[in-house]
CSV table of C-alpha atoms and ligand atoms in Angstrom, one decimal:
chain,number,residue,atom,x,y,z
F,1,UNK,CA,3.3,152.3,266.1
F,2,UNK,CA,6.0,151.7,269.3
F,3,UNK,CA,5.9,154.3,271.8
F,4,UNK,CA,8.7,157.2,271.1
F,5,UNK,CA,9.9,160.3,272.6
F,6,UNK,CA,11.2,163.2,270.1
F,7,UNK,CA,12.7,166.2,270.1
F,8,UNK,CA,15.0,167.9,267.3
F,9,UNK,CA,16.5,171.2,268.1
F,10,UNK,CA,18.2,171.9,265.1
F,11,UNK,CA,17.0,175.3,263.6
F,12,UNK,CA,17.2,175.1,259.8
F,13,UNK,CA,17.7,178.0,257.8
F,14,UNK,CA,16.8,177.2,253.9
F,15,UNK,CA,17.0,179.2,251.0
F,16,UNK,CA,18.7,181.5,248.7
F,17,UNK,CA,21.5,184.2,250.2
F,18,UNK,CA,20.9,182.5,253.8
F,19,UNK,CA,24.5,182.4,254.6
F,20,UNK,CA,24.6,185.9,255.7
F,21,UNK,CA,22.5,185.0,258.5
F,22,UNK,CA,25.4,183.4,259.9
F,23,UNK,CA,26.3,186.3,262.4
F,24,UNK,CA,22.9,186.1,264.2
F,25,UNK,CA,23.0,182.7,264.8
F,26,UNK,CA,26.3,182.1,266.5
F,27,UNK,CA,26.8,184.0,270.0
F,28,UNK,CA,28.5,187.4,270.0
F,29,UNK,CA,32.2,187.5,270.9
F,30,UNK,CA,32.7,183.6,270.2
F,31,UNK,CA,36.2,182.7,268.4
F,32,UNK,CA,35.1,180.5,265.8
F,33,UNK,CA,37.0,177.2,264.3
F,34,UNK,CA,35.8,177.0,260.4
F,35,UNK,CA,36.2,173.4,259.3
F,36,UNK,CA,35.8,172.7,255.7
F,37,UNK,CA,37.1,169.5,253.2
F,38,UNK,CA,39.2,169.5,250.3
F,39,UNK,CA,38.9,173.1,249.0
F,40,UNK,CA,35.3,172.9,247.0
F,41,UNK,CA,34.3,175.9,249.0
F,42,UNK,CA,37.2,178.1,247.7
F,43,UNK,CA,36.0,177.5,244.2
F,44,UNK,CA,32.4,177.9,244.5
F,45,UNK,CA,32.2,181.2,246.5
F,46,UNK,CA,31.2,179.7,249.6
F,47,UNK,CA,34.4,180.6,251.2
F,48,UNK,CA,33.9,184.0,250.4
F,49,UNK,CA,30.1,184.2,251.5
F,50,UNK,CA,31.5,182.5,255.0
F,51,UNK,CA,33.8,184.9,255.5
F,52,UNK,CA,31.9,188.1,254.4
F,53,UNK,CA,29.2,186.6,257.1
F,54,UNK,CA,31.8,186.5,260.1
F,55,UNK,CA,33.0,189.8,260.1
F,56,UNK,CA,33.7,190.8,263.4
F,57,UNK,CA,34.1,187.0,264.7
F,58,UNK,CA,37.5,186.0,265.5
F,59,UNK,CA,38.1,182.9,263.2
F,60,UNK,CA,40.6,180.3,262.4
F,61,UNK,CA,40.6,177.2,260.4
F,62,UNK,CA,40.9,173.8,259.8
F,63,UNK,CA,40.8,172.4,256.4
F,64,UNK,CA,41.3,169.1,254.6
F,65,UNK,CA,38.7,167.0,256.3
F,66,UNK,CA,38.4,164.0,253.8
F,67,UNK,CA,35.4,162.3,252.6
F,68,UNK,CA,34.9,159.8,255.2
F,69,UNK,CA,36.8,161.7,257.6
F,70,UNK,CA,39.1,160.2,259.6
F,71,UNK,CA,40.0,160.2,263.1
F,72,UNK,CA,43.8,160.6,262.7
F,73,UNK,CA,43.1,164.0,260.7
F,74,UNK,CA,40.2,165.0,263.0
F,75,UNK,CA,42.7,164.5,265.6
F,76,UNK,CA,44.8,167.3,264.7
F,77,UNK,CA,41.6,169.7,264.5
F,78,UNK,CA,41.0,169.0,268.3
F,79,UNK,CA,44.4,169.8,269.3
F,80,UNK,CA,43.9,173.4,267.4
F,81,UNK,CA,40.6,174.0,268.7
F,82,UNK,CA,41.9,173.2,272.3
F,83,UNK,CA,45.1,175.2,271.8
F,84,UNK,CA,43.0,178.0,270.3
F,85,UNK,CA,40.3,177.7,273.1
F,86,UNK,CA,37.6,178.3,270.8
F,87,UNK,CA,34.1,178.8,271.6
F,88,UNK,CA,32.1,177.7,268.4
F,89,UNK,CA,32.9,175.3,265.3
F,90,UNK,CA,31.6,176.1,262.0
F,91,UNK,CA,31.2,173.1,259.6
F,92,UNK,CA,31.0,174.6,255.8
F,93,UNK,CA,31.0,171.6,253.2
F,94,UNK,CA,29.4,168.3,252.7
F,95,UNK,CA,28.4,165.3,255.3
F,96,UNK,CA,32.1,164.5,256.0
F,97,UNK,CA,33.0,167.8,257.1
F,98,UNK,CA,30.2,167.7,259.4
F,99,UNK,CA,30.2,164.4,260.7
F,100,UNK,CA,33.8,165.2,261.5
F,101,UNK,CA,32.9,168.3,263.1
F,102,UNK,CA,30.7,166.3,265.8
F,103,UNK,CA,33.4,164.4,266.4
F,104,UNK,CA,35.7,167.5,266.7
F,105,UNK,CA,33.1,169.6,269.0
F,106,UNK,CA,32.8,165.9,271.4
F,107,UNK,CA,36.5,165.5,271.7
F,108,UNK,CA,37.4,169.5,272.4
F,109,UNK,CA,36.4,169.2,275.8
F,110,UNK,CA,36.7,165.8,276.6
F,111,UNK,CA,39.4,164.9,279.2
F,112,UNK,CA,39.5,161.2,279.5
F,113,UNK,CA,42.0,160.7,276.4
F,114,UNK,CA,41.5,157.7,274.2
F,115,UNK,CA,39.2,159.4,271.6
F,116,UNK,CA,38.9,156.5,269.3
F,117,UNK,CA,37.3,154.0,271.9
F,118,UNK,CA,35.5,156.7,274.1
F,119,UNK,CA,34.0,159.3,271.5
F,120,UNK,CA,34.0,157.2,268.0
F,121,UNK,CA,32.8,153.5,270.0
F,122,UNK,CA,30.9,155.8,272.3
F,123,UNK,CA,32.4,154.2,275.6
F,124,UNK,CA,32.3,157.3,277.6
F,125,UNK,CA,29.1,159.1,278.3
F,126,UNK,CA,30.5,162.7,277.5
F,127,UNK,CA,28.5,165.0,279.4
F,128,UNK,CA,29.6,168.5,277.1
F,129,UNK,CA,30.5,169.1,273.7
F,130,UNK,CA,31.6,172.6,271.9
F,131,UNK,CA,28.4,173.8,270.1
F,132,UNK,CA,28.6,173.9,266.0
F,133,UNK,CA,26.5,174.8,263.5
F,134,UNK,CA,26.6,174.2,259.6
F,135,UNK,CA,26.9,175.4,256.2
F,136,UNK,CA,25.7,172.4,253.8
F,137,UNK,CA,26.8,172.2,250.3
F,138,UNK,CA,26.0,168.7,249.5
F,139,UNK,CA,22.6,167.1,250.0
F,140,UNK,CA,23.1,163.2,250.8
F,141,UNK,CA,23.5,162.2,254.6
F,142,UNK,CA,21.2,164.2,256.8
F,143,UNK,CA,23.9,164.9,259.2
F,144,UNK,CA,22.8,168.7,259.2
F,145,UNK,CA,19.6,167.7,261.3
F,146,UNK,CA,21.0,164.5,263.3
F,147,UNK,CA,23.2,164.0,266.0
F,148,UNK,CA,24.9,161.2,264.6
F,149,UNK,CA,28.4,161.2,262.3
F,150,UNK,CA,30.7,158.3,260.6
F,151,UNK,CA,34.3,158.1,261.2
F,152,UNK,CA,36.5,156.5,259.6
F,153,UNK,CA,40.4,155.0,260.9
F,154,UNK,CA,43.0,154.9,258.4
F,155,UNK,CA,45.1,153.1,260.4
F,156,UNK,CA,43.2,150.0,261.0
F,157,UNK,CA,40.6,150.3,257.9
F,158,UNK,CA,37.8,150.7,260.1
F,159,UNK,CA,34.6,153.0,259.8
F,160,UNK,CA,32.0,153.3,263.0
F,161,UNK,CA,28.7,155.6,263.4
F,162,UNK,CA,28.7,157.5,266.3
F,163,UNK,CA,26.3,160.0,268.1
F,164,UNK,CA,25.4,161.4,271.1
F,165,UNK,CA,22.3,164.2,272.0
F,166,UNK,CA,24.8,166.8,272.2
F,167,UNK,CA,25.8,166.5,268.6
F,168,UNK,CA,22.7,168.2,266.8
F,169,UNK,CA,23.5,171.3,264.9
F,170,UNK,CA,23.1,174.4,266.7
F,171,UNK,CA,21.5,175.4,263.4
F,172,UNK,CA,21.9,174.3,259.9
F,173,UNK,CA,21.9,176.7,256.4
F,174,UNK,CA,20.8,175.2,253.4
F,175,UNK,CA,21.4,177.3,250.8
F,176,UNK,CA,20.4,175.0,247.3
F,177,UNK,CA,22.4,177.5,245.1
F,178,UNK,CA,25.7,175.8,247.0
F,179,UNK,CA,24.9,172.8,245.5
F,180,UNK,CA,25.3,174.0,241.6
F,181,UNK,CA,28.7,173.2,241.9
F,182,UNK,CA,28.6,169.5,242.6
F,183,UNK,CA,30.5,167.4,240.6
F,184,UNK,CA,27.8,164.6,239.0
F,185,UNK,CA,28.9,161.7,240.8
F,186,UNK,CA,28.4,163.3,244.3
F,187,UNK,CA,24.6,164.5,243.0
F,188,UNK,CA,23.8,160.9,242.1
F,189,UNK,CA,25.7,160.0,245.5
F,190,UNK,CA,23.5,162.2,247.3
F,191,UNK,CA,20.0,161.2,245.8
F,192,UNK,CA,21.1,157.2,246.2
F,193,UNK,CA,22.5,158.0,249.9
F,194,UNK,CA,18.8,159.8,250.5
F,195,UNK,CA,16.9,157.0,248.9
F,196,UNK,CA,18.5,154.3,250.8
F,197,UNK,CA,18.1,156.0,254.1
F,198,UNK,CA,14.2,156.1,253.5
F,199,UNK,CA,14.4,152.6,252.7
F,200,UNK,CA,16.3,151.6,255.9
F,201,UNK,CA,13.4,153.0,258.0
F,202,UNK,CA,10.6,152.2,255.6
F,203,UNK,CA,11.3,148.6,254.2
F,204,UNK,CA,10.7,146.2,257.4
F,205,UNK,CA,7.6,145.3,258.3
F,206,UNK,CA,3.8,146.9,258.9
F,207,UNK,CA,3.5,148.3,262.3
F,208,UNK,CA,0.3,150.8,261.1
F,209,UNK,CA,2.4,153.6,261.2
F,210,UNK,CA,0.5,155.9,258.7
F,211,UNK,CA,2.3,159.1,259.0
F,212,UNK,CA,5.4,157.2,258.7
F,213,UNK,CA,4.6,155.0,256.1
F,214,UNK,CA,3.1,158.1,254.1
F,215,UNK,CA,5.7,160.3,254.7
F,216,UNK,CA,8.7,158.0,253.9
F,217,UNK,CA,6.8,157.3,250.5
F,218,UNK,CA,6.3,160.7,249.9
F,219,UNK,CA,10.1,161.3,250.1
F,220,UNK,CA,11.2,158.4,248.2
F,221,UNK,CA,8.8,159.8,245.3
F,222,UNK,CA,10.3,163.1,245.6
F,223,UNK,CA,13.7,161.7,245.2
F,224,UNK,CA,12.2,159.6,242.2
F,225,UNK,CA,10.7,162.6,240.7
F,226,UNK,CA,13.9,165.2,240.5
F,227,UNK,CA,16.6,162.8,240.5
F,228,UNK,CA,16.7,162.6,236.6
F,229,UNK,CA,16.0,166.7,236.6
F,230,UNK,CA,19.0,167.2,239.2
F,231,UNK,CA,21.0,164.9,237.1
F,232,UNK,CA,20.4,166.9,233.9
F,233,UNK,CA,20.5,170.4,235.2
F,234,UNK,CA,21.5,171.0,238.5
F,235,UNK,CA,21.3,174.9,238.6
F,236,UNK,CA,17.7,174.5,238.8
F,237,UNK,CA,16.5,176.5,242.3
F,238,UNK,CA,13.3,174.7,243.0
F,239,UNK,CA,14.5,171.1,241.7
F,240,UNK,CA,17.8,171.4,243.7
F,241,UNK,CA,15.4,173.0,246.9
F,242,UNK,CA,13.0,169.8,246.7
F,243,UNK,CA,16.5,167.6,246.4
F,244,UNK,CA,18.2,169.3,249.4
F,245,UNK,CA,14.8,169.3,251.8
F,246,UNK,CA,14.0,165.8,250.7
F,247,UNK,CA,17.5,164.6,251.8
F,248,UNK,CA,17.3,166.6,255.2
F,249,UNK,CA,14.0,164.6,256.1
F,250,UNK,CA,15.2,161.4,254.9
F,251,UNK,CA,17.2,161.3,258.0
F,252,UNK,CA,16.2,163.7,260.3
F,253,UNK,CA,14.2,161.1,262.7
F,254,UNK,CA,10.3,162.0,261.5
F,255,UNK,CA,10.0,159.1,259.4
F,256,UNK,CA,11.8,156.5,262.3
F,257,UNK,CA,9.6,157.5,264.9
F,258,UNK,CA,7.7,154.3,266.7
F,259,UNK,CA,8.6,152.3,263.4
F,260,UNK,CA,11.4,149.1,263.4
F,261,UNK,CA,14.4,150.1,261.3
F,262,UNK,CA,17.1,148.0,259.3
F,263,UNK,CA,20.0,149.8,258.9
F,264,UNK,CA,22.4,146.2,258.0
F,265,UNK,CA,22.9,147.7,254.4
F,266,UNK,CA,24.8,150.8,256.2
F,267,UNK,CA,26.3,148.5,258.3
F,268,UNK,CA,27.5,146.4,255.3
F,269,UNK,CA,28.4,149.3,253.4
F,270,UNK,CA,30.5,150.9,255.8
F,271,UNK,CA,32.7,147.9,255.7
F,272,UNK,CA,33.3,148.2,251.9
F,273,UNK,CA,33.8,151.9,252.4
F,274,UNK,CA,36.5,151.4,255.3
F,275,UNK,CA,38.4,148.1,253.2
F,276,UNK,CA,38.0,149.6,249.4
F,277,UNK,CA,37.7,153.3,249.8
F,278,UNK,CA,34.2,153.2,247.7
F,279,UNK,CA,32.0,155.9,248.1
F,280,UNK,CA,29.7,155.7,250.9
F,281,UNK,CA,26.1,155.8,248.8
F,282,UNK,CA,27.7,153.7,246.0
F,283,UNK,CA,28.6,151.0,249.0
F,284,UNK,CA,24.4,150.9,249.5
F,285,UNK,CA,23.8,150.6,245.9
F,286,UNK,CA,25.5,147.2,245.9
F,287,UNK,CA,24.0,146.0,249.1
F,288,UNK,CA,20.3,146.8,249.3
F,289,UNK,CA,18.6,144.9,246.1
F,290,UNK,CA,20.6,141.7,247.3
F,291,UNK,CA,19.6,142.2,250.8
F,292,UNK,CA,15.7,142.7,249.7
F,293,UNK,CA,15.9,139.5,248.0
F,294,UNK,CA,17.7,138.0,250.6
F,295,UNK,CA,15.1,139.1,253.3
F,296,UNK,CA,12.1,138.8,250.6
F,297,UNK,CA,10.1,136.9,253.0
F,298,UNK,CA,10.5,138.8,256.0
F,299,UNK,CA,9.8,142.6,254.1
F,300,UNK,CA,7.3,140.7,251.9
F,301,UNK,CA,4.4,142.9,252.9
F,302,UNK,CA,6.3,146.5,252.8
F,303,UNK,CA,7.7,145.3,249.7
F,304,UNK,CA,4.3,145.2,248.0
F,305,UNK,CA,3.1,148.3,249.5
F,306,UNK,CA,6.5,150.0,248.4
F,307,UNK,CA,6.0,148.6,244.7
F,308,UNK,CA,2.0,149.7,245.1
F,309,UNK,CA,2.3,153.1,246.7
F,310,UNK,CA,5.8,154.1,245.4
F,311,UNK,CA,5.8,153.0,241.6
F,312,UNK,CA,2.1,152.8,241.3
F,313,UNK,CA,2.4,149.3,239.8
F,314,UNK,CA,-0.4,146.6,240.0
F,315,UNK,CA,0.0,142.4,240.0
F,316,UNK,CA,-0.1,139.5,242.3
F,317,UNK,CA,2.0,139.5,245.5
F,318,UNK,CA,4.9,137.8,244.2
F,319,UNK,CA,5.0,139.8,241.2
F,320,UNK,CA,5.1,143.3,243.3
F,321,UNK,CA,7.9,141.7,245.1
F,322,UNK,CA,9.8,141.3,242.3
F,323,UNK,CA,9.0,144.5,240.9
F,324,UNK,CA,9.9,146.0,244.3
F,325,UNK,CA,13.5,145.0,243.4
F,326,UNK,CA,14.0,145.0,240.2
F,327,UNK,CA,12.5,149.0,240.3
F,328,UNK,CA,15.3,150.0,243.3
F,329,UNK,CA,17.9,148.2,241.0
F,330,UNK,CA,16.7,150.3,238.2
F,331,UNK,CA,16.9,153.3,240.2
F,332,UNK,CA,20.3,153.4,241.5
F,333,UNK,CA,21.5,152.3,237.8
F,334,UNK,CA,19.6,155.6,236.4
F,335,UNK,CA,22.3,157.3,238.5
F,336,UNK,CA,25.0,155.5,237.2
F,337,UNK,CA,25.6,153.8,240.1
F,338,UNK,CA,26.6,149.7,239.7
F,339,UNK,CA,24.3,147.3,242.0
F,340,UNK,CA,27.3,144.8,241.9
F,341,UNK,CA,30.6,144.8,244.6
F,342,UNK,CA,32.0,143.0,241.3
F,343,UNK,CA,31.7,146.6,239.4
F,344,UNK,CA,34.5,147.3,241.7
F,345,UNK,CA,36.6,144.0,241.5
F,346,UNK,CA,35.1,143.1,245.1
F,347,UNK,CA,35.0,139.3,245.4
F,348,UNK,CA,35.5,136.3,247.6
F,349,UNK,CA,38.3,138.0,249.8
F,350,UNK,CA,36.4,140.8,250.9
F,351,UNK,CA,33.4,138.7,251.8
F,352,UNK,CA,35.2,136.4,254.0
F,353,UNK,CA,37.0,139.7,255.7
F,354,UNK,CA,33.7,141.1,256.3
F,355,UNK,CA,32.3,137.9,257.4
F,356,UNK,CA,35.3,137.5,260.1
F,357,UNK,CA,35.0,140.9,261.3
F,358,UNK,CA,30.9,140.5,261.8
F,359,UNK,CA,31.5,137.0,263.7
F,360,UNK,CA,34.1,138.7,266.1
F,361,UNK,CA,31.7,141.3,266.4
F,362,UNK,CA,28.5,139.1,266.9
F,363,UNK,CA,26.9,141.5,264.9
F,364,UNK,CA,22.7,141.4,264.4
F,365,UNK,CA,21.7,143.8,262.4
F,366,UNK,CA,18.2,144.4,260.7
F,367,UNK,CA,14.8,144.7,262.0
F,368,UNK,CA,14.8,141.4,263.2
F,369,UNK,CA,18.3,141.6,264.3
F,370,UNK,CA,18.7,138.6,262.3
F,371,UNK,CA,21.4,139.6,259.6
F,372,UNK,CA,24.6,138.3,261.2
F,373,UNK,CA,27.5,137.2,259.7
F,374,UNK,CA,26.3,134.6,257.7
F,375,UNK,CA,23.6,136.4,256.6
F,376,UNK,CA,26.2,139.0,255.3
F,377,UNK,CA,28.0,136.5,253.6
F,378,UNK,CA,25.1,135.3,251.8
F,379,UNK,CA,23.9,138.7,250.5
F,380,UNK,CA,27.2,139.9,249.3
F,381,UNK,CA,27.7,136.7,247.6
F,382,UNK,CA,24.7,137.5,245.7
F,383,UNK,CA,26.5,140.5,244.7
F,384,UNK,CA,29.6,139.3,243.3
U,401,NZQ,O1,36.2,168.2,250.4
U,401,NZQ,P1,35.3,169.0,249.3
U,401,NZQ,O2,36.6,169.7,248.5
U,401,NZQ,O3,34.9,169.8,249.6
U,401,NZQ,O4,34.5,168.1,248.3
U,401,NZQ,C1,33.7,167.5,248.6
U,401,NZQ,C2,34.0,166.0,248.1
U,401,NZQ,O5,35.2,166.0,247.8
U,401,NZQ,C3,32.4,167.6,247.4
U,401,NZQ,N1,31.7,168.7,247.7
U,401,NZQ,C4,30.8,168.8,248.6
U,401,NZQ,N2,30.2,170.0,248.7
U,401,NZQ,C5,30.3,170.4,247.4
U,401,NZQ,C6,31.4,169.6,246.6
U,401,NZQ,N3,32.1,170.0,245.5
U,401,NZQ,C7,31.8,170.8,244.6
U,401,NZQ,N4,30.6,171.8,245.3
U,401,NZQ,C8,30.2,171.5,246.6
U,401,NZQ,N5,29.1,172.5,246.6
U,401,NZQ,O6,32.0,166.4,247.7
U,401,NZQ,C9,32.6,165.3,247.9
U,401,NZQ,C10,32.0,164.2,248.9
U,401,NZQ,O7,31.7,165.1,250.1
U,401,NZQ,P2,31.5,164.4,251.3
U,401,NZQ,O8,31.1,165.5,252.5
U,401,NZQ,O9,32.2,163.2,251.7
U,401,NZQ,O10,29.7,163.6,250.9
U,401,NZQ,P3,28.4,163.4,251.8
U,401,NZQ,O11,27.9,164.5,252.1
U,401,NZQ,O12,27.7,162.5,251.2
U,401,NZQ,O13,29.4,162.3,252.9
U,401,NZQ,C11,29.7,161.6,253.3
U,401,NZQ,C12,30.1,161.1,254.6
U,401,NZQ,O14,29.0,161.2,255.3
U,401,NZQ,C13,28.6,159.9,256.0
U,401,NZQ,C14,29.1,158.5,254.9
U,401,NZQ,O15,29.4,157.2,255.8
U,401,NZQ,C15,30.4,159.7,254.6
U,401,NZQ,O16,31.5,159.3,255.3
U,401,NZQ,N6,27.0,159.7,256.6
U,401,NZQ,C16,26.5,160.3,257.3
U,401,NZQ,C17,25.2,160.1,258.1
U,401,NZQ,C18,24.8,161.0,259.0
U,401,NZQ,N7,25.6,161.9,259.8
U,401,NZQ,O17,23.9,161.2,259.5
U,401,NZQ,C19,24.4,159.5,257.4
U,401,NZQ,C20,24.8,158.6,256.0
U,401,NZQ,O18,24.3,157.4,256.0
U,401,NZQ,C21,26.3,158.6,255.9
U,401,NZQ,O19,26.9,157.3,256.6
U,402,ZN,ZN1,23.9,156.9,254.4
């Protein structure tokens, strides 16, 4: 295990009827900007609960943050927040609203201009951010307990991760009952995204980090166990609670301490979303099984461990490696999520566009920094 330093300051408030605790967790007298997406919060009663809990606070609203939040939309919220001199931001919705809120939080006090380059692409080490909290309504991204976000740009069809230690939420409220209204496709996406987050931090090479490995295996097994249940009935409180907490710990930093991580699947996936608008989780499913096959020599030891520990399989090493790929593919497919990019009409033209982008950016992803433009081309070709 490598050296590590760890601090995660996010206060998690988990459970039924916890939205009412908002007022205790926002500084008294704060002027609050409430951010939200396309309107799901009006249909499922979450907006009403938030408004009731914020009685006594001055509140302004910014809605319309889209899935894969765009710089163009978010800059309008930044202008509003600056003009209104807000003190606190409350994100109400899924990962996109929260990621967008992280950008807004960094951009409002930023005086250096060019927020795309400075904040999204990270050219500036900004020193301050507007404090924010979250009411999360979709288990998937882990954004509620990490300091990262992913922002898209309509104009250029780009999508980039950003982050800063300043961008941890002050608190995140996770009430599993808010997820009962999710469309099935978003439940499937959430399961697939959280599953892939663990895989990106676990399926690398062994460094004898027992806690991290066993924890990662526990999160994967939990997701595998609850998946068919929540796909069947998303109003079972216990199952949705387990799903929601699993998605949080999949990307809150615990399982990545002192271990290598991959993230190539996510980076390639972001390009597929940026170019074709495919849901984030769905892009991961068309990359990871092929990346596993492409990197099966490098990842062999962990793939064997994964087959044995997560899927309880036995066999020769080669059989277990093959089974690891097969089980991963079947997991995505069991959620109704295709594992071939060709299912979305993606072909050679997109492969070449991504290859060109990665060549220009000189990327080297993966735990061994060996997933470059040529490797990406090979992986994507296996998917079309
Ligand atoms: O916009 P509204 O109307 O709220 O509807 C949303 C949206 O259409 C809907 N929804 C959310 N909660 C609901 C609901 N509908 C009914 N009932 C509810 N309770 O679901 C749709 C998708 O929402 P979105 O926020 O886009 O989904 P998700 O949470 O999966 O977030 C995806 C974004 O997060 C980024 C992705 O790249 C993508 O942009 N990620 C962020 C990460 C992070 N910050 O650490 C890591 C991830 O790997 C991921 O990249
Ligand atoms: Zn993800």
